[in-house]
Amino acid sequence: MDTLLAVRARGITKCFGDVVALDGVDLDVTQGQIHGLVGPNGAGKTTLLGLLLGLAVADSGRLEILGAPVGRAFAAPDGVAGFVDGPGLYPSLTARQNLAALVALRGHDARTAGIDDVLDQVGLTDVADDRARGFSLGMRQRLGLAAALLTRPRLLVLDEPSNGLDPSGKKHVHRVLTRLAADGTAVVLSSHNMDDLEALCSEVTIVATGRVVFSGPLNKLAADNRELDYRLLTSDPQAARRVADDAPGVRVVDDAGVRQDAELLVVRAPMAALDDLVVRLVEEGVALRELAPVVSPLEAAFLALTEQQETGR
């Protein structure tokens, strides 16, 4: 199994003076997987990304990237690309010139480096000859992704790649990342956007105060969350409320932070109790027109896990 790991970290610790940024972190990222990294501000996410990119070295622990142990040198391992805190660009150069300069720094020929191809992949063909200083945040993020793609990475490390993206830009980025994973590239994606993580990631790691509080498949994260609030829209709201009141493990919630009206019912229940409620509604002849969590399972579990870590419970 280890031969399939793009990242294997065990007991990683990193301190900055008296501040413990990472405290015994373990992390496994499989090749061909998009792995989400989430946590509150100051949790240690950026420090961990920096270690993967060779921008920092751990004080203790063992880190292997693409099967090779990481030493004490400040250098990105071969086959790794990405950015932290936004991509570095030359503002006076065009998008195409930025990529050509990067290729030249690596000693390659810009004419055969695939610059036009990566610009097309991220949706920047129409602005390829515009100067980067006029780019929006989202366009700069996409140009940074294009720069990473030029290296044909086997591990791609990205910090908030959807930051500032409009729907079209987000579509391009999602398509690129999905294709890379399908081709065997491992992607480590840090984001505060839970929708992006749920759409892209097969596994997530949640970090709080420098420690891993959860790491595993998204479906396990949702299952481990004991209760969620769900919106129910049915053909007979009054009957649905009666059924919900009688269903074991289900509570009707009158103040769930969502719009309340005569047609909408909000219940709080673990997954097993919710499944039973749906069966009971069908048996009573109540049609279920909409069933959705008020807060996504990932966001609910994220909040619960990080709050538990911060309070020391």
PDB file of C-alpha atoms in Angstrom:
ATOM      1  CA  MET A   1       0.000   0.000   0.000  1.00  0.00           C
ATOM      2  CA  ASP A   2       2.820   2.409   0.824  1.00  0.00           C
ATOM      3  CA  THR A   3       4.016   2.237  -2.786  1.00  0.00           C
ATOM      4  CA  LEU A   4       0.788   4.027  -3.759  1.00  0.00           C
ATOM      5  CA  LEU A   5       1.306   6.905  -1.334  1.00  0.00           C
ATOM      6  CA  ALA A   6       2.326  10.266  -2.715  1.00  0.00           C
ATOM      7  CA  VAL A   7       2.663  11.640   0.840  1.00  0.00           C
ATOM      8  CA  ARG A   8       3.445   9.730   4.008  1.00  0.00           C
ATOM      9  CA  ALA A   9       3.971  11.799   7.154  1.00  0.00           C
ATOM     10  CA  ARG A  10       4.486  10.410  10.621  1.00  0.00           C
ATOM     11  CA  GLY A  11       4.807  12.449  13.807  1.00  0.00           C
ATOM     12  CA  ILE A  12       5.608  15.716  12.030  1.00  0.00           C
ATOM     13  CA  THR A  13       6.344  18.563  14.423  1.00  0.00           C
ATOM     14  CA  LYS A  14       7.221  22.146  13.499  1.00  0.00           C
ATOM     15  CA  CYS A  15       7.756  25.060  15.862  1.00  0.00           C
ATOM     16  CA  PHE A  16       8.371  28.751  15.308  1.00  0.00           C
ATOM     17  CA  GLY A  17       9.955  29.913  18.533  1.00  0.00           C
ATOM     18  CA  ASP A  18       7.497  29.097  21.302  1.00  0.00           C
ATOM     19  CA  VAL A  19       4.639  28.533  18.839  1.00  0.00           C
ATOM     20  CA  VAL A  20       3.901  24.903  17.985  1.00  0.00           C
ATOM     21  CA  ALA A  21       2.543  25.021  14.424  1.00  0.00           C
ATOM     22  CA  LEU A  22       2.390  21.250  13.911  1.00  0.00           C
ATOM     23  CA  ASP A  23       2.225  18.776  16.769  1.00  0.00           C
ATOM     24  CA  GLY A  24       2.751  15.115  15.811  1.00  0.00           C
ATOM     25  CA  VAL A  25       0.910  15.244  12.494  1.00  0.00           C
ATOM     26  CA  ASP A  26       0.305  12.039  10.503  1.00  0.00           C
ATOM     27  CA  LEU A  27      -0.860  12.278   6.896  1.00  0.00           C
ATOM     28  CA  ASP A  28      -1.340   9.811   4.036  1.00  0.00           C
ATOM     29  CA  VAL A  29      -2.216  10.989   0.529  1.00  0.00           C
ATOM     30  CA  THR A  30      -2.733   8.345  -2.134  1.00  0.00           C
ATOM     31  CA  GLN A  31      -1.672   8.767  -5.737  1.00  0.00           C
ATOM     32  CA  GLY A  32      -4.613   9.716  -7.932  1.00  0.00           C
ATOM     33  CA  GLN A  33      -6.496  11.207  -4.992  1.00  0.00           C
ATOM     34  CA  ILE A  34      -7.682  14.752  -4.293  1.00  0.00           C
ATOM     35  CA  HIS A  35      -7.136  15.159  -0.561  1.00  0.00           C
ATOM     36  CA  GLY A  36      -8.682  18.102   1.255  1.00  0.00           C
ATOM     37  CA  LEU A  37      -6.905  19.933   4.063  1.00  0.00           C
ATOM     38  CA  VAL A  38      -9.150  22.042   6.261  1.00  0.00           C
ATOM     39  CA  GLY A  39      -8.999  23.818   9.571  1.00  0.00           C
ATOM     40  CA  PRO A  40      -9.505  27.211  11.215  1.00  0.00           C
ATOM     41  CA  ASN A  41      -7.050  30.050  10.724  1.00  0.00           C
ATOM     42  CA  GLY A  42      -3.831  29.333  12.575  1.00  0.00           C
ATOM     43  CA  ALA A  43      -4.425  25.583  12.620  1.00  0.00           C
ATOM     44  CA  GLY A  44      -1.151  24.762  10.830  1.00  0.00           C
ATOM     45  CA  LYS A  45      -2.416  24.166   7.302  1.00  0.00           C
ATOM     46  CA  THR A  46      -0.038  26.609   5.607  1.00  0.00           C
ATOM     47  CA  THR A  47       2.919  25.211   7.543  1.00  0.00           C
ATOM     48  CA  LEU A  48       2.046  21.692   6.413  1.00  0.00           C
ATOM     49  CA  LEU A  49       1.681  22.800   2.789  1.00  0.00           C
ATOM     50  CA  GLY A  50       5.039  24.525   3.038  1.00  0.00           C
ATOM     51  CA  LEU A  51       6.665  21.279   4.178  1.00  0.00           C
ATOM     52  CA  LEU A  52       5.212  19.442   1.179  1.00  0.00           C
ATOM     53  CA  LEU A  53       6.565  22.113  -1.177  1.00  0.00           C
ATOM     54  CA  GLY A  54      10.026  22.181   0.371  1.00  0.00           C
ATOM     55  CA  LEU A  55       9.595  25.711   1.709  1.00  0.00           C
ATOM     56  CA  ALA A  56      10.253  24.526   5.268  1.00  0.00           C
ATOM     57  CA  VAL A  57      11.599  21.470   7.052  1.00  0.00           C
ATOM     58  CA  ALA A  58      10.121  19.636  10.015  1.00  0.00           C
ATOM     59  CA  ASP A  59      11.759  19.792  13.432  1.00  0.00           C
ATOM     60  CA  SER A  60      10.975  16.122  14.007  1.00  0.00           C
ATOM     61  CA  GLY A  61       9.091  13.250  12.466  1.00  0.00           C
ATOM     62  CA  ARG A  62       9.403  11.509   9.131  1.00  0.00           C
ATOM     63  CA  LEU A  63       8.131  12.785   5.782  1.00  0.00           C
ATOM     64  CA  GLU A  64       8.185  10.837   2.523  1.00  0.00           C
ATOM     65  CA  ILE A  65       7.075  12.416  -0.753  1.00  0.00           C
ATOM     66  CA  LEU A  66       6.612  10.309  -3.876  1.00  0.00           C
ATOM     67  CA  GLY A  67       8.365   7.441  -2.150  1.00  0.00           C
ATOM     68  CA  ALA A  68      11.520   9.367  -1.181  1.00  0.00           C
ATOM     69  CA  PRO A  69      12.378  10.597   2.337  1.00  0.00           C
ATOM     70  CA  VAL A  70      12.568  14.386   2.635  1.00  0.00           C
ATOM     71  CA  GLY A  71      15.886  15.630   3.981  1.00  0.00           C
ATOM     72  CA  ARG A  72      16.893  18.893   5.607  1.00  0.00           C
ATOM     73  CA  ALA A  73      17.311  20.918   2.411  1.00  0.00           C
ATOM     74  CA  PHE A  74      14.919  23.711   1.456  1.00  0.00           C
ATOM     75  CA  ALA A  75      13.947  22.429  -1.987  1.00  0.00           C
ATOM     76  CA  ALA A  76      10.814  21.129  -3.629  1.00  0.00           C
ATOM     77  CA  PRO A  77      11.112  17.399  -4.234  1.00  0.00           C
ATOM     78  CA  ASP A  78      11.108  16.295  -7.868  1.00  0.00           C
ATOM     79  CA  GLY A  79       7.600  15.902  -9.217  1.00  0.00           C
ATOM     80  CA  VAL A  80       6.016  18.383  -6.786  1.00  0.00           C
ATOM     81  CA  ALA A  81       4.462  21.719  -7.766  1.00  0.00           C
ATOM     82  CA  GLY A  82       1.980  24.206  -6.364  1.00  0.00           C
ATOM     83  CA  PHE A  83       1.724  27.388  -4.344  1.00  0.00           C
ATOM     84  CA  VAL A  84       0.995  28.699  -0.849  1.00  0.00           C
ATOM     85  CA  ASP A  85      -0.482  32.127  -0.077  1.00  0.00           C
ATOM     86  CA  GLY A  86      -1.108  32.737  -3.775  1.00  0.00           C
ATOM     87  CA  PRO A  87       1.174  32.272  -6.793  1.00  0.00           C
ATOM     88  CA  GLY A  88       4.201  34.503  -7.347  1.00  0.00           C
ATOM     89  CA  LEU A  89       3.884  36.403 -10.639  1.00  0.00           C
ATOM     90  CA  TYR A  90       5.736  39.113 -12.542  1.00  0.00           C
ATOM     91  CA  PRO A  91       3.090  41.879 -12.768  1.00  0.00           C
ATOM     92  CA  SER A  92       4.727  43.652 -15.726  1.00  0.00           C
ATOM     93  CA  LEU A  93       4.751  40.481 -17.855  1.00  0.00           C
ATOM     94  CA  THR A  94       1.834  38.948 -19.711  1.00  0.00           C
ATOM     95  CA  ALA A  95       0.392  35.599 -18.749  1.00  0.00           C
ATOM     96  CA  ARG A  96       2.301  33.899 -21.571  1.00  0.00           C
ATOM     97  CA  GLN A  97       5.535  35.721 -20.691  1.00  0.00           C
ATOM     98  CA  ASN A  98       5.213  34.713 -17.031  1.00  0.00           C
ATOM     99  CA  LEU A  99       5.038  31.068 -18.029  1.00  0.00           C
ATOM    100  CA  ALA A 100       7.860  31.442 -20.550  1.00  0.00           C
ATOM    101  CA  ALA A 101      10.063  33.000 -17.853  1.00  0.00           C
ATOM    102  CA  LEU A 102       9.344  30.068 -15.560  1.00  0.00           C
ATOM    103  CA  VAL A 103      10.238  27.616 -18.312  1.00  0.00           C
ATOM    104  CA  ALA A 104      13.474  29.481 -19.020  1.00  0.00           C
ATOM    105  CA  LEU A 105      14.454  29.364 -15.339  1.00  0.00           C
ATOM    106  CA  ARG A 106      14.214  25.608 -15.552  1.00  0.00           C
ATOM    107  CA  GLY A 107      16.427  25.546 -18.629  1.00  0.00           C
ATOM    108  CA  HIS A 108      13.742  24.370 -21.025  1.00  0.00           C
ATOM    109  CA  ASP A 109      12.580  25.628 -24.420  1.00  0.00           C
ATOM    110  CA  ALA A 110       9.407  27.714 -24.162  1.00  0.00           C
ATOM    111  CA  ARG A 111       8.419  26.723 -27.705  1.00  0.00           C
ATOM    112  CA  THR A 112       7.963  23.085 -26.687  1.00  0.00           C
ATOM    113  CA  ALA A 113       6.881  23.511 -23.075  1.00  0.00           C
ATOM    114  CA  GLY A 114       3.118  23.423 -23.690  1.00  0.00           C
ATOM    115  CA  ILE A 115       2.420  26.991 -22.552  1.00  0.00           C
ATOM    116  CA  ASP A 116      -0.576  27.478 -24.831  1.00  0.00           C
ATOM    117  CA  ASP A 117      -1.995  24.142 -23.724  1.00  0.00           C
ATOM    118  CA  VAL A 118      -1.938  24.914 -19.989  1.00  0.00           C
ATOM    119  CA  LEU A 119      -3.354  28.391 -20.603  1.00  0.00           C
ATOM    120  CA  ASP A 120      -6.239  26.749 -22.441  1.00  0.00           C
ATOM    121  CA  GLN A 121      -6.763  24.223 -19.643  1.00  0.00           C
ATOM    122  CA  VAL A 122      -7.268  26.966 -17.061  1.00  0.00           C
ATOM    123  CA  GLY A 123      -9.329  29.169 -19.361  1.00  0.00           C
ATOM    124  CA  LEU A 124      -6.846  32.027 -19.886  1.00  0.00           C
ATOM    125  CA  THR A 125      -6.288  31.781 -23.638  1.00  0.00           C
ATOM    126  CA  ASP A 126      -8.184  35.009 -24.316  1.00  0.00           C
ATOM    127  CA  VAL A 127      -5.989  36.999 -21.908  1.00  0.00           C
ATOM    128  CA  ALA A 128      -2.692  35.230 -22.609  1.00  0.00           C
ATOM    129  CA  ASP A 129      -1.106  38.470 -23.857  1.00  0.00           C
ATOM    130  CA  ASP A 130      -2.492  40.727 -21.125  1.00  0.00           C
ATOM    131  CA  ARG A 131      -0.193  41.894 -18.325  1.00  0.00           C
ATOM    132  CA  ALA A 132      -0.642  40.111 -15.020  1.00  0.00           C
ATOM    133  CA  ARG A 133      -0.910  43.383 -13.083  1.00  0.00           C
ATOM    134  CA  GLY A 134      -4.413  43.802 -14.450  1.00  0.00           C
ATOM    135  CA  PHE A 135      -5.557  40.317 -13.499  1.00  0.00           C
ATOM    136  CA  SER A 136      -8.231  39.708 -10.911  1.00  0.00           C
ATOM    137  CA  LEU A 137      -7.521  37.471  -7.924  1.00  0.00           C
ATOM    138  CA  GLY A 138      -9.226  34.558  -9.627  1.00  0.00           C
ATOM    139  CA  MET A 139      -7.234  35.020 -12.831  1.00  0.00           C
ATOM    140  CA  ARG A 140      -3.979  35.111 -10.862  1.00  0.00           C
ATOM    141  CA  GLN A 141      -4.970  31.871  -9.140  1.00  0.00           C
ATOM    142  CA  ARG A 142      -5.602  30.229 -12.505  1.00  0.00           C
ATOM    143  CA  LEU A 143      -2.292  31.476 -13.878  1.00  0.00           C
ATOM    144  CA  GLY A 144      -0.557  30.000 -10.837  1.00  0.00           C
ATOM    145  CA  LEU A 145      -2.247  26.690 -11.552  1.00  0.00           C
ATOM    146  CA  ALA A 146      -1.108  26.890 -15.181  1.00  0.00           C
ATOM    147  CA  ALA A 147       2.471  27.428 -13.977  1.00  0.00           C
ATOM    148  CA  ALA A 148       2.223  24.328 -11.805  1.00  0.00           C
ATOM    149  CA  LEU A 149       0.826  22.269 -14.670  1.00  0.00           C
ATOM    150  CA  LEU A 150       3.871  23.072 -16.819  1.00  0.00           C
ATOM    151  CA  THR A 151       5.980  20.788 -14.625  1.00  0.00           C
ATOM    152  CA  ARG A 152       3.601  17.846 -15.124  1.00  0.00           C
ATOM    153  CA  PRO A 153       3.562  17.212 -11.356  1.00  0.00           C
ATOM    154  CA  ARG A 154       2.897  13.901  -9.667  1.00  0.00           C
ATOM    155  CA  LEU A 155       1.964  15.818  -6.488  1.00  0.00           C
ATOM    156  CA  LEU A 156       0.145  19.130  -6.760  1.00  0.00           C
ATOM    157  CA  VAL A 157      -0.165  21.269  -3.620  1.00  0.00           C
ATOM    158  CA  LEU A 158      -2.657  24.141  -3.754  1.00  0.00           C
ATOM    159  CA  ASP A 159      -3.678  26.755  -1.200  1.00  0.00           C
ATOM    160  CA  GLU A 160      -7.196  28.162  -1.787  1.00  0.00           C
ATOM    161  CA  PRO A 161      -7.074  27.653  -5.590  1.00  0.00           C
ATOM    162  CA  SER A 162     -10.727  28.703  -5.962  1.00  0.00           C
ATOM    163  CA  ASN A 163     -10.181  32.007  -4.160  1.00  0.00           C
ATOM    164  CA  GLY A 164     -11.749  34.800  -6.203  1.00  0.00           C
ATOM    165  CA  LEU A 165     -12.987  32.533  -8.987  1.00  0.00           C
ATOM    166  CA  ASP A 166     -16.223  33.203 -10.822  1.00  0.00           C
ATOM    167  CA  PRO A 167     -18.361  30.173 -11.801  1.00  0.00           C
ATOM    168  CA  SER A 168     -16.598  29.824 -15.160  1.00  0.00           C
ATOM    169  CA  GLY A 169     -13.150  29.938 -13.579  1.00  0.00           C
ATOM    170  CA  LYS A 170     -14.171  27.456 -10.901  1.00  0.00           C
ATOM    171  CA  LYS A 171     -15.407  25.095 -13.602  1.00  0.00           C
ATOM    172  CA  HIS A 172     -12.029  25.223 -15.346  1.00  0.00           C
ATOM    173  CA  VAL A 173     -10.133  24.573 -12.110  1.00  0.00           C
ATOM    174  CA  HIS A 174     -12.386  21.699 -11.067  1.00  0.00           C
ATOM    175  CA  ARG A 175     -12.041  20.104 -14.501  1.00  0.00           C
ATOM    176  CA  VAL A 176      -8.243  20.363 -14.385  1.00  0.00           C
ATOM    177  CA  LEU A 177      -7.946  18.884 -10.896  1.00  0.00           C
ATOM    178  CA  THR A 178     -10.349  16.037 -11.645  1.00  0.00           C
ATOM    179  CA  ARG A 179      -8.457  15.137 -14.820  1.00  0.00           C
ATOM    180  CA  LEU A 180      -5.092  15.237 -13.025  1.00  0.00           C
ATOM    181  CA  ALA A 181      -6.346  12.872 -10.324  1.00  0.00           C
ATOM    182  CA  ALA A 182      -7.783  10.528 -12.949  1.00  0.00           C
ATOM    183  CA  ASP A 183      -4.336  10.442 -14.574  1.00  0.00           C
ATOM    184  CA  GLY A 184      -2.687   9.460 -11.279  1.00  0.00           C
ATOM    185  CA  THR A 185      -1.573  12.814  -9.855  1.00  0.00           C
ATOM    186  CA  ALA A 186      -2.096  13.343  -6.136  1.00  0.00           C
ATOM    187  CA  VAL A 187      -3.601  16.717  -5.212  1.00  0.00           C
ATOM    188  CA  VAL A 188      -3.502  18.266  -1.746  1.00  0.00           C
ATOM    189  CA  LEU A 189      -6.073  21.029  -1.638  1.00  0.00           C
ATOM    190  CA  SER A 190      -6.406  23.484   1.249  1.00  0.00           C
ATOM    191  CA  SER A 191      -9.621  25.469   1.274  1.00  0.00           C
ATOM    192  CA  HIS A 192     -12.226  27.102   3.478  1.00  0.00           C
ATOM    193  CA  ASN A 193     -14.818  26.458   0.763  1.00  0.00           C
ATOM    194  CA  MET A 194     -16.667  23.351   1.910  1.00  0.00           C
ATOM    195  CA  ASP A 195     -18.589  23.087  -1.368  1.00  0.00           C
ATOM    196  CA  ASP A 196     -15.319  22.771  -3.293  1.00  0.00           C
ATOM    197  CA  LEU A 197     -14.027  20.112  -0.934  1.00  0.00           C
ATOM    198  CA  GLU A 198     -17.215  18.073  -1.103  1.00  0.00           C
ATOM    199  CA  ALA A 199     -17.268  18.321  -4.909  1.00  0.00           C
ATOM    200  CA  LEU A 200     -13.624  17.366  -5.431  1.00  0.00           C
ATOM    201  CA  CYS A 201     -12.161  15.420  -2.516  1.00  0.00           C
ATOM    202  CA  SER A 202     -12.364  11.717  -1.787  1.00  0.00           C
ATOM    203  CA  GLU A 203     -10.681  12.183   1.595  1.00  0.00           C
ATOM    204  CA  VAL A 204     -10.112  15.079   3.966  1.00  0.00           C
ATOM    205  CA  THR A 205      -7.841  15.879   6.877  1.00  0.00           C
ATOM    206  CA  ILE A 206      -9.044  18.347   9.501  1.00  0.00           C
ATOM    207  CA  VAL A 207      -6.370  20.152  11.496  1.00  0.00           C
ATOM    208  CA  ALA A 208      -6.974  22.164  14.660  1.00  0.00           C
ATOM    209  CA  THR A 209      -4.287  23.798  16.826  1.00  0.00           C
ATOM    210  CA  GLY A 210      -1.573  21.920  14.960  1.00  0.00           C
ATOM    211  CA  ARG A 211      -3.079  18.458  15.411  1.00  0.00           C
ATOM    212  CA  VAL A 212      -5.040  16.158  13.149  1.00  0.00           C
ATOM    213  CA  VAL A 213      -8.539  15.693  14.556  1.00  0.00           C
ATOM    214  CA  PHE A 214      -9.881  13.678  11.624  1.00  0.00           C
ATOM    215  CA  SER A 215      -8.447  12.076   8.502  1.00  0.00           C
ATOM    216  CA  GLY A 216     -10.351   9.781   6.197  1.00  0.00           C
ATOM    217  CA  PRO A 217     -13.092   9.455   3.572  1.00  0.00           C
ATOM    218  CA  LEU A 218     -15.787  12.100   3.375  1.00  0.00           C
ATOM    219  CA  ASN A 219     -18.559   9.546   3.854  1.00  0.00           C
ATOM    220  CA  LYS A 220     -16.999   8.397   7.131  1.00  0.00           C
ATOM    221  CA  LEU A 221     -16.824  12.006   8.302  1.00  0.00           C
ATOM    222  CA  ALA A 222     -20.524  12.458   7.602  1.00  0.00           C
ATOM    223  CA  ALA A 223     -21.394   9.154   9.285  1.00  0.00           C
ATOM    224  CA  ASP A 224     -19.335  10.002  12.349  1.00  0.00           C
ATOM    225  CA  ASN A 225     -21.234  13.255  12.855  1.00  0.00           C
ATOM    226  CA  ARG A 226     -23.930  12.295  15.316  1.00  0.00           C
ATOM    227  CA  GLU A 227     -26.703  14.733  14.406  1.00  0.00           C
ATOM    228  CA  LEU A 228     -27.477  17.136  11.602  1.00  0.00           C
ATOM    229  CA  ASP A 229     -30.335  19.511  10.861  1.00  0.00           C
ATOM    230  CA  TYR A 230     -32.258  18.671   7.677  1.00  0.00           C
ATOM    231  CA  ARG A 231     -34.827  20.613   5.663  1.00  0.00           C
ATOM    232  CA  LEU A 232     -37.829  18.589   4.565  1.00  0.00           C
ATOM    233  CA  LEU A 233     -40.318  19.757   1.969  1.00  0.00           C
ATOM    234  CA  THR A 234     -43.284  17.405   1.721  1.00  0.00           C
ATOM    235  CA  SER A 235     -46.730  17.125   0.164  1.00  0.00           C
ATOM    236  CA  ASP A 236     -48.385  17.302   3.601  1.00  0.00           C
ATOM    237  CA  PRO A 237     -46.391  19.355   6.152  1.00  0.00           C
ATOM    238  CA  GLN A 238     -48.801  18.743   9.018  1.00  0.00           C
ATOM    239  CA  ALA A 239     -48.718  14.981   8.534  1.00  0.00           C
ATOM    240  CA  ALA A 240     -44.939  15.105   8.171  1.00  0.00           C
ATOM    241  CA  ARG A 241     -44.649  16.899  11.508  1.00  0.00           C
ATOM    242  CA  ARG A 242     -46.804  14.269  13.216  1.00  0.00           C
ATOM    243  CA  VAL A 243     -44.670  11.475  11.764  1.00  0.00           C
ATOM    244  CA  ALA A 244     -41.464  13.262  12.790  1.00  0.00           C
ATOM    245  CA  ASP A 245     -42.734  13.800  16.340  1.00  0.00           C
ATOM    246  CA  ASP A 246     -43.312  10.045  16.666  1.00  0.00           C
ATOM    247  CA  ALA A 247     -40.055   8.924  14.993  1.00  0.00           C
ATOM    248  CA  PRO A 248     -37.329   7.690  17.395  1.00  0.00           C
ATOM    249  CA  GLY A 249     -34.180   9.801  17.397  1.00  0.00           C
ATOM    250  CA  VAL A 250     -35.806  12.680  15.481  1.00  0.00           C
ATOM    251  CA  ARG A 251     -36.491  16.142  16.871  1.00  0.00           C
ATOM    252  CA  VAL A 252     -38.438  18.867  15.111  1.00  0.00           C
ATOM    253  CA  VAL A 253     -36.376  22.068  15.175  1.00  0.00           C
ATOM    254  CA  ASP A 254     -38.184  25.408  15.128  1.00  0.00           C
ATOM    255  CA  ASP A 255     -35.082  27.585  15.099  1.00  0.00           C
ATOM    256  CA  ALA A 256     -32.417  26.178  12.777  1.00  0.00           C
ATOM    257  CA  GLY A 257     -31.245  29.395  11.198  1.00  0.00           C
ATOM    258  CA  VAL A 258     -33.359  28.859   8.077  1.00  0.00           C
ATOM    259  CA  ARG A 259     -36.585  30.274   6.766  1.00  0.00           C
ATOM    260  CA  GLN A 260     -39.572  28.811   8.551  1.00  0.00           C
ATOM    261  CA  ASP A 261     -42.959  28.556   6.863  1.00  0.00           C
ATOM    262  CA  ALA A 262     -45.981  26.288   6.750  1.00  0.00           C
ATOM    263  CA  GLU A 263     -44.440  24.021   4.099  1.00  0.00           C
ATOM    264  CA  LEU A 264     -40.912  23.632   5.454  1.00  0.00           C
ATOM    265  CA  LEU A 265     -40.059  21.225   8.251  1.00  0.00           C
ATOM    266  CA  VAL A 266     -36.630  21.166   9.913  1.00  0.00           C
ATOM    267  CA  VAL A 267     -35.610  18.095  11.888  1.00  0.00           C
ATOM    268  CA  ARG A 268     -32.477  17.149  13.808  1.00  0.00           C
ATOM    269  CA  ALA A 269     -31.399  13.514  13.589  1.00  0.00           C
ATOM    270  CA  PRO A 270     -28.490  11.125  13.062  1.00  0.00           C
ATOM    271  CA  MET A 271     -28.359   9.399   9.688  1.00  0.00           C
ATOM    272  CA  ALA A 272     -29.990   6.136  10.813  1.00  0.00           C
ATOM    273  CA  ALA A 273     -32.950   7.966  12.384  1.00  0.00           C
ATOM    274  CA  LEU A 274     -33.345  10.123   9.271  1.00  0.00           C
ATOM    275  CA  ASP A 275     -33.474   7.008   7.080  1.00  0.00           C
ATOM    276  CA  ASP A 276     -36.195   5.590   9.325  1.00  0.00           C
ATOM    277  CA  LEU A 277     -38.134   8.868   9.120  1.00  0.00           C
ATOM    278  CA  VAL A 278     -38.129   8.734   5.313  1.00  0.00           C
ATOM    279  CA  VAL A 279     -39.531   5.189   5.414  1.00  0.00           C
ATOM    280  CA  ARG A 280     -42.257   6.273   7.853  1.00  0.00           C
ATOM    281  CA  LEU A 281     -43.232   9.222   5.653  1.00  0.00           C
ATOM    282  CA  VAL A 282     -43.591   6.958   2.624  1.00  0.00           C
ATOM    283  CA  GLU A 283     -45.660   4.466   4.600  1.00  0.00           C
ATOM    284  CA  GLU A 284     -47.980   7.313   5.627  1.00  0.00           C
ATOM    285  CA  GLY A 285     -48.371   8.394   2.004  1.00  0.00           C
ATOM    286  CA  VAL A 286     -46.446  11.667   2.496  1.00  0.00           C
ATOM    287  CA  ALA A 287     -44.417  12.552  -0.592  1.00  0.00           C
ATOM    288  CA  LEU A 288     -40.910  13.835   0.084  1.00  0.00           C
ATOM    289  CA  ARG A 289     -40.103  16.620  -2.378  1.00  0.00           C
ATOM    290  CA  GLU A 290     -36.846  17.875  -0.893  1.00  0.00           C
ATOM    291  CA  LEU A 291     -34.409  16.596   1.708  1.00  0.00           C
ATOM    292  CA  ALA A 292     -31.189  18.503   2.315  1.00  0.00           C
ATOM    293  CA  PRO A 293     -28.925  19.321   5.251  1.00  0.00           C
ATOM    294  CA  VAL A 294     -29.171  22.852   6.597  1.00  0.00           C
ATOM    295  CA  VAL A 295     -25.383  22.739   6.928  1.00  0.00           C
ATOM    296  CA  SER A 296     -23.332  20.258   4.867  1.00  0.00           C
ATOM    297  CA  PRO A 297     -22.082  17.168   6.729  1.00  0.00           C
ATOM    298  CA  LEU A 298     -18.489  18.263   6.141  1.00  0.00           C
ATOM    299  CA  GLU A 299     -19.066  21.741   7.545  1.00  0.00           C
ATOM    300  CA  ALA A 300     -21.022  20.414  10.524  1.00  0.00           C
ATOM    301  CA  ALA A 301     -18.356  17.866  11.371  1.00  0.00           C
ATOM    302  CA  PHE A 302     -15.612  20.438  10.827  1.00  0.00           C
ATOM    303  CA  LEU A 303     -17.218  22.813  13.308  1.00  0.00           C
ATOM    304  CA  ALA A 304     -17.888  20.089  15.852  1.00  0.00           C
ATOM    305  CA  LEU A 305     -14.386  18.624  15.671  1.00  0.00           C
ATOM    306  CA  THR A 306     -12.532  21.927  15.787  1.00  0.00           C
ATOM    307  CA  GLU A 307     -14.692  23.268  18.619  1.00  0.00           C
ATOM    308  CA  GLN A 308     -14.068  20.066  20.571  1.00  0.00           C
ATOM    309  CA  GLN A 309     -10.316  20.391  20.037  1.00  0.00           C
ATOM    310  CA  GLU A 310     -10.244  24.058  21.035  1.00  0.00           C
ATOM    311  CA  THR A 311     -12.220  23.484  24.253  1.00  0.00           C
ATOM    312  CA  GLY A 312     -10.069  20.476  25.175  1.00  0.00           C
ATOM    313  CA  ARG A 313     -13.003  18.092  25.483  1.00  0.00           C
TER     314      ARG A 313
END
